[in-house]
Every structure is written in C-alpha cells, then in structure tokens.
Amino acid sequence: MFARQRKICMTRDQWKLIKRGFATMAAEAFTKHEVVPDVLASNPPSKVVSVKFNSGVEANLGNVLTPTLVKDVPEVKWDAEPGALYTLIKTDPDAPSRKEPIFREWHHWLVVNIPGNDISKGDTLSEYIGAGPAPKTGLHRYVYLVYEQWGEIKDAEHGRLTNRSGDKRGGWKAADFAAKHGLGTPVFGNLYQAEYDDYVPILYKQLGA
C-alpha cells in the first residue's frame, strides 16, 4: 500500500516538474524571439497554450511553419480555471517586416468572453486570418496570447472585423487592448514564425488587396 502511494506521489511530483519546465520554456521563448519587448513590455506568459492546425502541424515556441499550413482556424486549448472567462489574441509584430515594423502590430484574431477554453462560445471581435507575410520580408512572428478576464468585455469602439478585409487590423497593440480592459498580463502564450509562400496571394485576394 505504501509503495503504491509513493509511486503516485512521485508521478505528481514529476508532473509538477514538467509543468514548471513548460513555464520556463514559454518565458525563455518569448525573450529569445523578442516578443518581450516587441509585443509585451515585460512579464511573458507563464504557461504554454496549445495551437494545433488541421494540416498536422502546431505552434511550438518559435518553430518555422508556412502560410499554407496555418491557413485554417486552429484548435487552441489551455488549462482553464472553472468558471473563468478568457481573451485570445493572435498578433504579428512584424508588419510589414521585422526590420521596418511600421504597422506593428497587425492582429489576426481576437476573441473575448471565452468560457473556459471553448472558443466557439466566445465573442469574436476579429475573425481569424492566417499568416500573410509579404514577399522578401523574411520571417514574421505570429504570437498567441491568452488572458484571464475579470468580467465580461464589451468593445463597441473595436467593433467586429471580418476576415474579408484587412481594415483596422494594423497599428493595433495587444498590450493596449489588455490595458483598456484591465486584463493584466497574459497567462498563456505561444508563437510560430512564417515567411511568404504561394498561399499568400490567395489570402490577399480574400482580404480585397
């Protein structure tokens, strides 16, 4: 009986170490890829949010993917607190390029009032847009942030943006949105990188460019 309890305790301890390792990995990746300070002034997320695409790939703290592989809405999951509401942001700080980010940030997705991690039941303020880096602009960082809310968010000023236009997407700041709604620092985060491929012109046509 004692040996069995000890085995369970060891398993729990190992799980705690694994979770602590993920937290360290998230913070290190956000620092390594300069999401801090380019998107967040400080305090990177302490936990990793899972972002998986139907193409079979997933975001992994700065790995390189392609616009073709991430064109569809991903499955995004995190360890939600019971009864909590969350905000999900996907943003690109490298518009039009990391070297000259005059449109920083160009946000690709914004969903608020998400109960738990059921994004389908949240309020979508900006519909999902895949990665669309222009030719010869190098790798762009695509950053996912999840904030826990303190109450319901309503934002008539932002309105609701479709994925058929790029209007009001650029020159936007995740940190400003978070400050406006008292969100504090993001709890979960992840990112991948991508550069131009043959899907991008298709996306630009969708956006009316």
PDB file of C-alpha atoms in Angstrom:
ATOM      1  CA  MET A   1       0.000   0.000   0.000  1.00  0.00           C
ATOM      2  CA  PHE A   2       2.802   2.390   0.988  1.00  0.00           C
ATOM      3  CA  ALA A   3       4.747   1.618  -2.195  1.00  0.00           C
ATOM      4  CA  ARG A   4       1.684   2.363  -4.301  1.00  0.00           C
ATOM      5  CA  GLN A   5       1.131   5.737  -2.573  1.00  0.00           C
ATOM      6  CA  ARG A   6       4.799   6.585  -3.062  1.00  0.00           C
ATOM      7  CA  LYS A   7       4.514   5.804  -6.757  1.00  0.00           C
ATOM      8  CA  ILE A   8       1.514   8.159  -7.081  1.00  0.00           C
ATOM      9  CA  CYS A   9       3.368  10.924  -5.204  1.00  0.00           C
ATOM     10  CA  MET A  10       6.363  10.568  -7.485  1.00  0.00           C
ATOM     11  CA  THR A  11       4.108  10.815 -10.518  1.00  0.00           C
ATOM     12  CA  ARG A  12       2.546  14.010  -9.180  1.00  0.00           C
ATOM     13  CA  ASP A  13       5.970  15.474  -8.426  1.00  0.00           C
ATOM     14  CA  GLN A  14       7.155  14.630 -11.913  1.00  0.00           C
ATOM     15  CA  TRP A  15       4.075  16.310 -13.394  1.00  0.00           C
ATOM     16  CA  LYS A  16       4.794  19.449 -11.376  1.00  0.00           C
ATOM     17  CA  LEU A  17       8.342  19.499 -12.727  1.00  0.00           C
ATOM     18  CA  ILE A  18       7.076  19.088 -16.269  1.00  0.00           C
ATOM     19  CA  LYS A  19       4.607  21.973 -15.863  1.00  0.00           C
ATOM     20  CA  ARG A  20       7.327  24.139 -14.333  1.00  0.00           C
ATOM     21  CA  GLY A  21       9.538  23.282 -17.297  1.00  0.00           C
ATOM     22  CA  PHE A  22       6.853  24.386 -19.762  1.00  0.00           C
ATOM     23  CA  ALA A  23       6.532  27.692 -17.895  1.00  0.00           C
ATOM     24  CA  THR A  24      10.269  28.262 -18.153  1.00  0.00           C
ATOM     25  CA  MET A  25      10.204  27.322 -21.835  1.00  0.00           C
ATOM     26  CA  ALA A  26       7.422  29.809 -22.586  1.00  0.00           C
ATOM     27  CA  ALA A  27       9.207  32.677 -20.857  1.00  0.00           C
ATOM     28  CA  GLU A  28      12.523  31.809 -22.499  1.00  0.00           C
ATOM     29  CA  ALA A  29      10.950  31.601 -25.971  1.00  0.00           C
ATOM     30  CA  PHE A  30       9.203  34.970 -25.621  1.00  0.00           C
ATOM     31  CA  THR A  31      12.515  36.514 -24.577  1.00  0.00           C
ATOM     32  CA  LYS A  32      14.618  34.702 -27.188  1.00  0.00           C
ATOM     33  CA  HIS A  33      12.306  35.744 -30.033  1.00  0.00           C
ATOM     34  CA  GLU A  34      11.962  39.275 -28.590  1.00  0.00           C
ATOM     35  CA  VAL A  35       8.213  39.109 -28.155  1.00  0.00           C
ATOM     36  CA  VAL A  36       9.335  40.844 -24.992  1.00  0.00           C
ATOM     37  CA  PRO A  37       9.704  43.800 -25.622  1.00  0.00           C
ATOM     38  CA  ASP A  38       8.158  43.976 -29.132  1.00  0.00           C
ATOM     39  CA  VAL A  39       4.654  42.913 -28.021  1.00  0.00           C
ATOM     40  CA  LEU A  40       4.858  42.775 -24.232  1.00  0.00           C
ATOM     41  CA  ALA A  41       6.907  45.284 -22.243  1.00  0.00           C
ATOM     42  CA  SER A  42       7.656  42.616 -19.641  1.00  0.00           C
ATOM     43  CA  ASN A  43       6.118  39.597 -17.893  1.00  0.00           C
ATOM     44  CA  PRO A  44       5.859  36.913 -20.601  1.00  0.00           C
ATOM     45  CA  PRO A  45       3.204  34.206 -20.204  1.00  0.00           C
ATOM     46  CA  SER A  46       3.956  31.579 -17.589  1.00  0.00           C
ATOM     47  CA  LYS A  47       2.200  28.746 -19.434  1.00  0.00           C
ATOM     48  CA  VAL A  48       2.056  27.375 -22.976  1.00  0.00           C
ATOM     49  CA  VAL A  49      -1.184  27.428 -24.966  1.00  0.00           C
ATOM     50  CA  SER A  50      -1.649  24.541 -27.405  1.00  0.00           C
ATOM     51  CA  VAL A  51      -2.187  25.650 -31.028  1.00  0.00           C
ATOM     52  CA  LYS A  52      -2.781  22.785 -33.479  1.00  0.00           C
ATOM     53  CA  PHE A  53      -3.709  23.072 -37.174  1.00  0.00           C
ATOM     54  CA  ASN A  54      -5.677  20.615 -39.286  1.00  0.00           C
ATOM     55  CA  SER A  55      -2.651  20.350 -41.596  1.00  0.00           C
ATOM     56  CA  GLY A  56      -0.967  18.319 -38.861  1.00  0.00           C
ATOM     57  CA  VAL A  57       1.430  20.995 -37.570  1.00  0.00           C
ATOM     58  CA  GLU A  58       1.367  23.036 -34.379  1.00  0.00           C
ATOM     59  CA  ALA A  59       2.949  26.154 -32.931  1.00  0.00           C
ATOM     60  CA  ASN A  60       5.953  25.305 -30.794  1.00  0.00           C
ATOM     61  CA  LEU A  61       7.507  28.378 -29.207  1.00  0.00           C
ATOM     62  CA  GLY A  62       9.002  29.876 -32.341  1.00  0.00           C
ATOM     63  CA  ASN A  63       9.190  26.998 -34.804  1.00  0.00           C
ATOM     64  CA  VAL A  64       9.025  27.832 -38.514  1.00  0.00           C
ATOM     65  CA  LEU A  65       5.817  26.926 -40.371  1.00  0.00           C
ATOM     66  CA  THR A  66       4.345  28.069 -43.695  1.00  0.00           C
ATOM     67  CA  PRO A  67       1.278  30.198 -44.504  1.00  0.00           C
ATOM     68  CA  THR A  68      -0.180  27.219 -46.381  1.00  0.00           C
ATOM     69  CA  LEU A  69      -0.002  25.043 -43.266  1.00  0.00           C
ATOM     70  CA  VAL A  70      -1.666  27.604 -40.966  1.00  0.00           C
ATOM     71  CA  LYS A  71      -4.380  28.994 -43.247  1.00  0.00           C
ATOM     72  CA  ASP A  72      -7.298  27.430 -41.352  1.00  0.00           C
ATOM     73  CA  VAL A  73      -8.547  28.171 -37.850  1.00  0.00           C
ATOM     74  CA  PRO A  74      -6.520  26.071 -35.385  1.00  0.00           C
ATOM     75  CA  GLU A  75      -7.616  24.162 -32.330  1.00  0.00           C
ATOM     76  CA  VAL A  76      -6.460  26.234 -29.361  1.00  0.00           C
ATOM     77  CA  LYS A  77      -6.530  24.778 -25.853  1.00  0.00           C
ATOM     78  CA  TRP A  78      -5.301  25.837 -22.421  1.00  0.00           C
ATOM     79  CA  ASP A  79      -5.778  24.783 -18.799  1.00  0.00           C
ATOM     80  CA  ALA A  80      -8.761  26.972 -17.965  1.00  0.00           C
ATOM     81  CA  GLU A  81      -9.926  27.726 -14.451  1.00  0.00           C
ATOM     82  CA  PRO A  82     -13.519  26.630 -13.708  1.00  0.00           C
ATOM     83  CA  GLY A  83     -15.996  29.420 -14.404  1.00  0.00           C
ATOM     84  CA  ALA A  84     -13.374  31.803 -15.804  1.00  0.00           C
ATOM     85  CA  LEU A  85     -13.634  33.915 -18.972  1.00  0.00           C
ATOM     86  CA  TYR A  86     -10.678  34.422 -21.299  1.00  0.00           C
ATOM     87  CA  THR A  87      -9.450  36.608 -24.158  1.00  0.00           C
ATOM     88  CA  LEU A  88      -7.489  35.097 -27.066  1.00  0.00           C
ATOM     89  CA  ILE A  89      -5.237  37.213 -29.302  1.00  0.00           C
ATOM     90  CA  LYS A  90      -3.139  36.308 -32.328  1.00  0.00           C
ATOM     91  CA  THR A  91      -0.882  39.139 -33.457  1.00  0.00           C
ATOM     92  CA  ASP A  92       2.021  39.837 -35.838  1.00  0.00           C
ATOM     93  CA  PRO A  93       4.510  42.477 -34.628  1.00  0.00           C
ATOM     94  CA  ASP A  94       6.480  42.314 -37.897  1.00  0.00           C
ATOM     95  CA  ALA A  95       4.232  44.176 -40.324  1.00  0.00           C
ATOM     96  CA  PRO A  96       5.294  44.787 -42.978  1.00  0.00           C
ATOM     97  CA  SER A  97       8.683  43.382 -41.851  1.00  0.00           C
ATOM     98  CA  ARG A  98      10.619  42.797 -38.670  1.00  0.00           C
ATOM     99  CA  LYS A  99      13.246  45.257 -39.886  1.00  0.00           C
ATOM    100  CA  GLU A 100      10.709  48.031 -40.532  1.00  0.00           C
ATOM    101  CA  PRO A 101       7.581  47.259 -38.451  1.00  0.00           C
ATOM    102  CA  ILE A 102       5.720  50.481 -39.221  1.00  0.00           C
ATOM    103  CA  PHE A 103       2.328  48.742 -38.915  1.00  0.00           C
ATOM    104  CA  ARG A 104       3.166  46.937 -35.651  1.00  0.00           C
ATOM    105  CA  GLU A 105       1.029  45.124 -34.668  1.00  0.00           C
ATOM    106  CA  TRP A 106      -1.203  43.553 -37.333  1.00  0.00           C
ATOM    107  CA  HIS A 107      -3.667  41.456 -35.367  1.00  0.00           C
ATOM    108  CA  HIS A 108      -5.025  38.270 -36.910  1.00  0.00           C
ATOM    109  CA  TRP A 109      -7.561  37.049 -34.364  1.00  0.00           C
ATOM    110  CA  LEU A 110      -9.356  38.442 -31.328  1.00  0.00           C
ATOM    111  CA  VAL A 111     -11.933  36.543 -29.274  1.00  0.00           C
ATOM    112  CA  VAL A 112     -13.213  37.690 -25.884  1.00  0.00           C
ATOM    113  CA  ASN A 113     -15.572  36.290 -23.226  1.00  0.00           C
ATOM    114  CA  ILE A 114     -14.445  32.714 -23.866  1.00  0.00           C
ATOM    115  CA  PRO A 115     -15.925  30.413 -21.212  1.00  0.00           C
ATOM    116  CA  GLY A 116     -13.149  28.030 -20.205  1.00  0.00           C
ATOM    117  CA  ASN A 117     -11.336  27.246 -23.445  1.00  0.00           C
ATOM    118  CA  ASP A 118     -14.389  26.816 -25.670  1.00  0.00           C
ATOM    119  CA  ILE A 119     -13.586  29.458 -28.297  1.00  0.00           C
ATOM    120  CA  SER A 120     -16.779  28.667 -30.218  1.00  0.00           C
ATOM    121  CA  LYS A 121     -18.785  30.134 -27.310  1.00  0.00           C
ATOM    122  CA  GLY A 122     -16.742  33.335 -27.083  1.00  0.00           C
ATOM    123  CA  ASP A 123     -17.403  36.687 -28.785  1.00  0.00           C
ATOM    124  CA  THR A 124     -15.276  37.059 -31.905  1.00  0.00           C
ATOM    125  CA  LEU A 125     -14.270  40.692 -32.377  1.00  0.00           C
ATOM    126  CA  SER A 126     -11.788  39.960 -35.196  1.00  0.00           C
ATOM    127  CA  GLU A 127     -12.219  36.853 -37.308  1.00  0.00           C
ATOM    128  CA  TYR A 128      -9.244  34.536 -37.863  1.00  0.00           C
ATOM    129  CA  ILE A 129      -6.789  35.363 -40.623  1.00  0.00           C
ATOM    130  CA  GLY A 130      -3.853  33.055 -41.387  1.00  0.00           C
ATOM    131  CA  ALA A 131      -0.282  34.175 -41.975  1.00  0.00           C
ATOM    132  CA  GLY A 132       0.286  36.622 -44.837  1.00  0.00           C
ATOM    133  CA  PRO A 133       3.869  37.899 -44.820  1.00  0.00           C
ATOM    134  CA  ALA A 134       4.713  39.910 -47.938  1.00  0.00           C
ATOM    135  CA  PRO A 135       7.430  38.697 -50.324  1.00  0.00           C
ATOM    136  CA  LYS A 136      11.031  39.382 -49.317  1.00  0.00           C
ATOM    137  CA  THR A 137      10.110  40.470 -45.767  1.00  0.00           C
ATOM    138  CA  GLY A 138      11.653  37.449 -44.070  1.00  0.00           C
ATOM    139  CA  LEU A 139      10.207  35.579 -41.140  1.00  0.00           C
ATOM    140  CA  HIS A 140       7.294  37.096 -39.232  1.00  0.00           C
ATOM    141  CA  ARG A 141       6.438  36.146 -35.650  1.00  0.00           C
ATOM    142  CA  TYR A 142       2.835  35.073 -35.043  1.00  0.00           C
ATOM    143  CA  VAL A 143       2.120  35.378 -31.344  1.00  0.00           C
ATOM    144  CA  TYR A 144      -0.747  33.795 -29.418  1.00  0.00           C
ATOM    145  CA  LEU A 145      -1.737  35.301 -26.082  1.00  0.00           C
ATOM    146  CA  VAL A 146      -4.443  34.181 -23.650  1.00  0.00           C
ATOM    147  CA  TYR A 147      -5.570  36.500 -20.839  1.00  0.00           C
ATOM    148  CA  GLU A 148      -7.904  35.699 -17.978  1.00  0.00           C
ATOM    149  CA  GLN A 149     -10.716  38.268 -17.713  1.00  0.00           C
ATOM    150  CA  TRP A 150     -12.140  39.792 -14.551  1.00  0.00           C
ATOM    151  CA  GLY A 151     -15.557  40.263 -16.101  1.00  0.00           C
ATOM    152  CA  GLU A 152     -17.395  40.414 -19.426  1.00  0.00           C
ATOM    153  CA  ILE A 153     -15.832  42.562 -22.160  1.00  0.00           C
ATOM    154  CA  LYS A 154     -17.810  44.813 -24.481  1.00  0.00           C
ATOM    155  CA  ASP A 155     -15.943  46.944 -27.011  1.00  0.00           C
ATOM    156  CA  ALA A 156     -18.128  48.880 -29.435  1.00  0.00           C
ATOM    157  CA  GLU A 157     -15.134  51.002 -30.417  1.00  0.00           C
ATOM    158  CA  HIS A 158     -13.309  47.959 -31.779  1.00  0.00           C
ATOM    159  CA  GLY A 159     -16.429  46.576 -33.415  1.00  0.00           C
ATOM    160  CA  ARG A 160     -16.434  43.294 -35.300  1.00  0.00           C
ATOM    161  CA  LEU A 161     -13.894  42.734 -38.061  1.00  0.00           C
ATOM    162  CA  THR A 162     -14.402  40.098 -40.752  1.00  0.00           C
ATOM    163  CA  ASN A 163     -11.707  38.043 -42.458  1.00  0.00           C
ATOM    164  CA  ARG A 164     -12.675  39.552 -45.800  1.00  0.00           C
ATOM    165  CA  SER A 165     -10.858  42.811 -45.181  1.00  0.00           C
ATOM    166  CA  GLY A 166      -7.628  43.994 -43.600  1.00  0.00           C
ATOM    167  CA  ASP A 167      -9.207  47.249 -42.375  1.00  0.00           C
ATOM    168  CA  LYS A 168      -8.407  48.231 -38.774  1.00  0.00           C
ATOM    169  CA  ARG A 169      -6.020  45.291 -38.347  1.00  0.00           C
ATOM    170  CA  GLY A 170      -2.709  47.191 -38.470  1.00  0.00           C
ATOM    171  CA  GLY A 171      -1.258  49.605 -35.933  1.00  0.00           C
ATOM    172  CA  TRP A 172      -3.037  47.698 -33.166  1.00  0.00           C
ATOM    173  CA  LYS A 173      -1.452  46.773 -29.836  1.00  0.00           C
ATOM    174  CA  ALA A 174      -2.252  43.707 -27.765  1.00  0.00           C
ATOM    175  CA  ALA A 175      -0.882  45.453 -24.683  1.00  0.00           C
ATOM    176  CA  ASP A 176      -3.156  48.460 -25.256  1.00  0.00           C
ATOM    177  CA  PHE A 177      -6.216  46.233 -25.606  1.00  0.00           C
ATOM    178  CA  ALA A 178      -5.244  44.404 -22.427  1.00  0.00           C
ATOM    179  CA  ALA A 179      -4.771  47.675 -20.534  1.00  0.00           C
ATOM    180  CA  LYS A 180      -8.072  49.055 -21.823  1.00  0.00           C
ATOM    181  CA  HIS A 181      -9.962  46.091 -20.391  1.00  0.00           C
ATOM    182  CA  GLY A 182      -7.881  45.528 -17.257  1.00  0.00           C
ATOM    183  CA  LEU A 183      -6.573  42.146 -18.351  1.00  0.00           C
ATOM    184  CA  GLY A 184      -3.180  42.360 -16.700  1.00  0.00           C
ATOM    185  CA  THR A 185      -0.512  40.036 -18.086  1.00  0.00           C
ATOM    186  CA  PRO A 186      -1.186  37.030 -20.338  1.00  0.00           C
ATOM    187  CA  VAL A 187      -1.378  33.675 -18.599  1.00  0.00           C
ATOM    188  CA  PHE A 188      -0.757  31.509 -21.661  1.00  0.00           C
ATOM    189  CA  GLY A 189       1.237  32.075 -24.825  1.00  0.00           C
ATOM    190  CA  ASN A 190       2.859  30.507 -27.855  1.00  0.00           C
ATOM    191  CA  LEU A 191       4.270  31.552 -31.213  1.00  0.00           C
ATOM    192  CA  TYR A 192       5.452  30.320 -34.578  1.00  0.00           C
ATOM    193  CA  GLN A 193       7.276  32.013 -37.443  1.00  0.00           C
ATOM    194  CA  ALA A 194       6.467  32.058 -41.145  1.00  0.00           C
ATOM    195  CA  GLU A 195       7.522  33.761 -44.370  1.00  0.00           C
ATOM    196  CA  TYR A 196       5.949  34.182 -47.790  1.00  0.00           C
ATOM    197  CA  ASP A 197       4.742  31.208 -49.808  1.00  0.00           C
ATOM    198  CA  ASP A 198       2.256  30.621 -52.654  1.00  0.00           C
ATOM    199  CA  TYR A 199      -0.795  30.819 -50.366  1.00  0.00           C
ATOM    200  CA  VAL A 200      -0.209  34.488 -49.514  1.00  0.00           C
ATOM    201  CA  PRO A 201      -1.602  35.931 -52.804  1.00  0.00           C
ATOM    202  CA  ILE A 202      -4.770  33.890 -52.226  1.00  0.00           C
ATOM    203  CA  LEU A 203      -5.105  35.396 -48.768  1.00  0.00           C
ATOM    204  CA  TYR A 204      -4.520  38.923 -50.106  1.00  0.00           C
ATOM    205  CA  LYS A 205      -7.315  38.393 -52.643  1.00  0.00           C
ATOM    206  CA  GLN A 206      -9.595  37.266 -49.796  1.00  0.00           C
ATOM    207  CA  LEU A 207      -8.762  40.488 -47.948  1.00  0.00           C
ATOM    208  CA  GLY A 208      -9.508  42.613 -51.017  1.00  0.00           C
ATOM    209  CA  ALA A 209      -5.900  43.681 -51.506  1.00  0.00           C
TER     210      ALA A 209
END
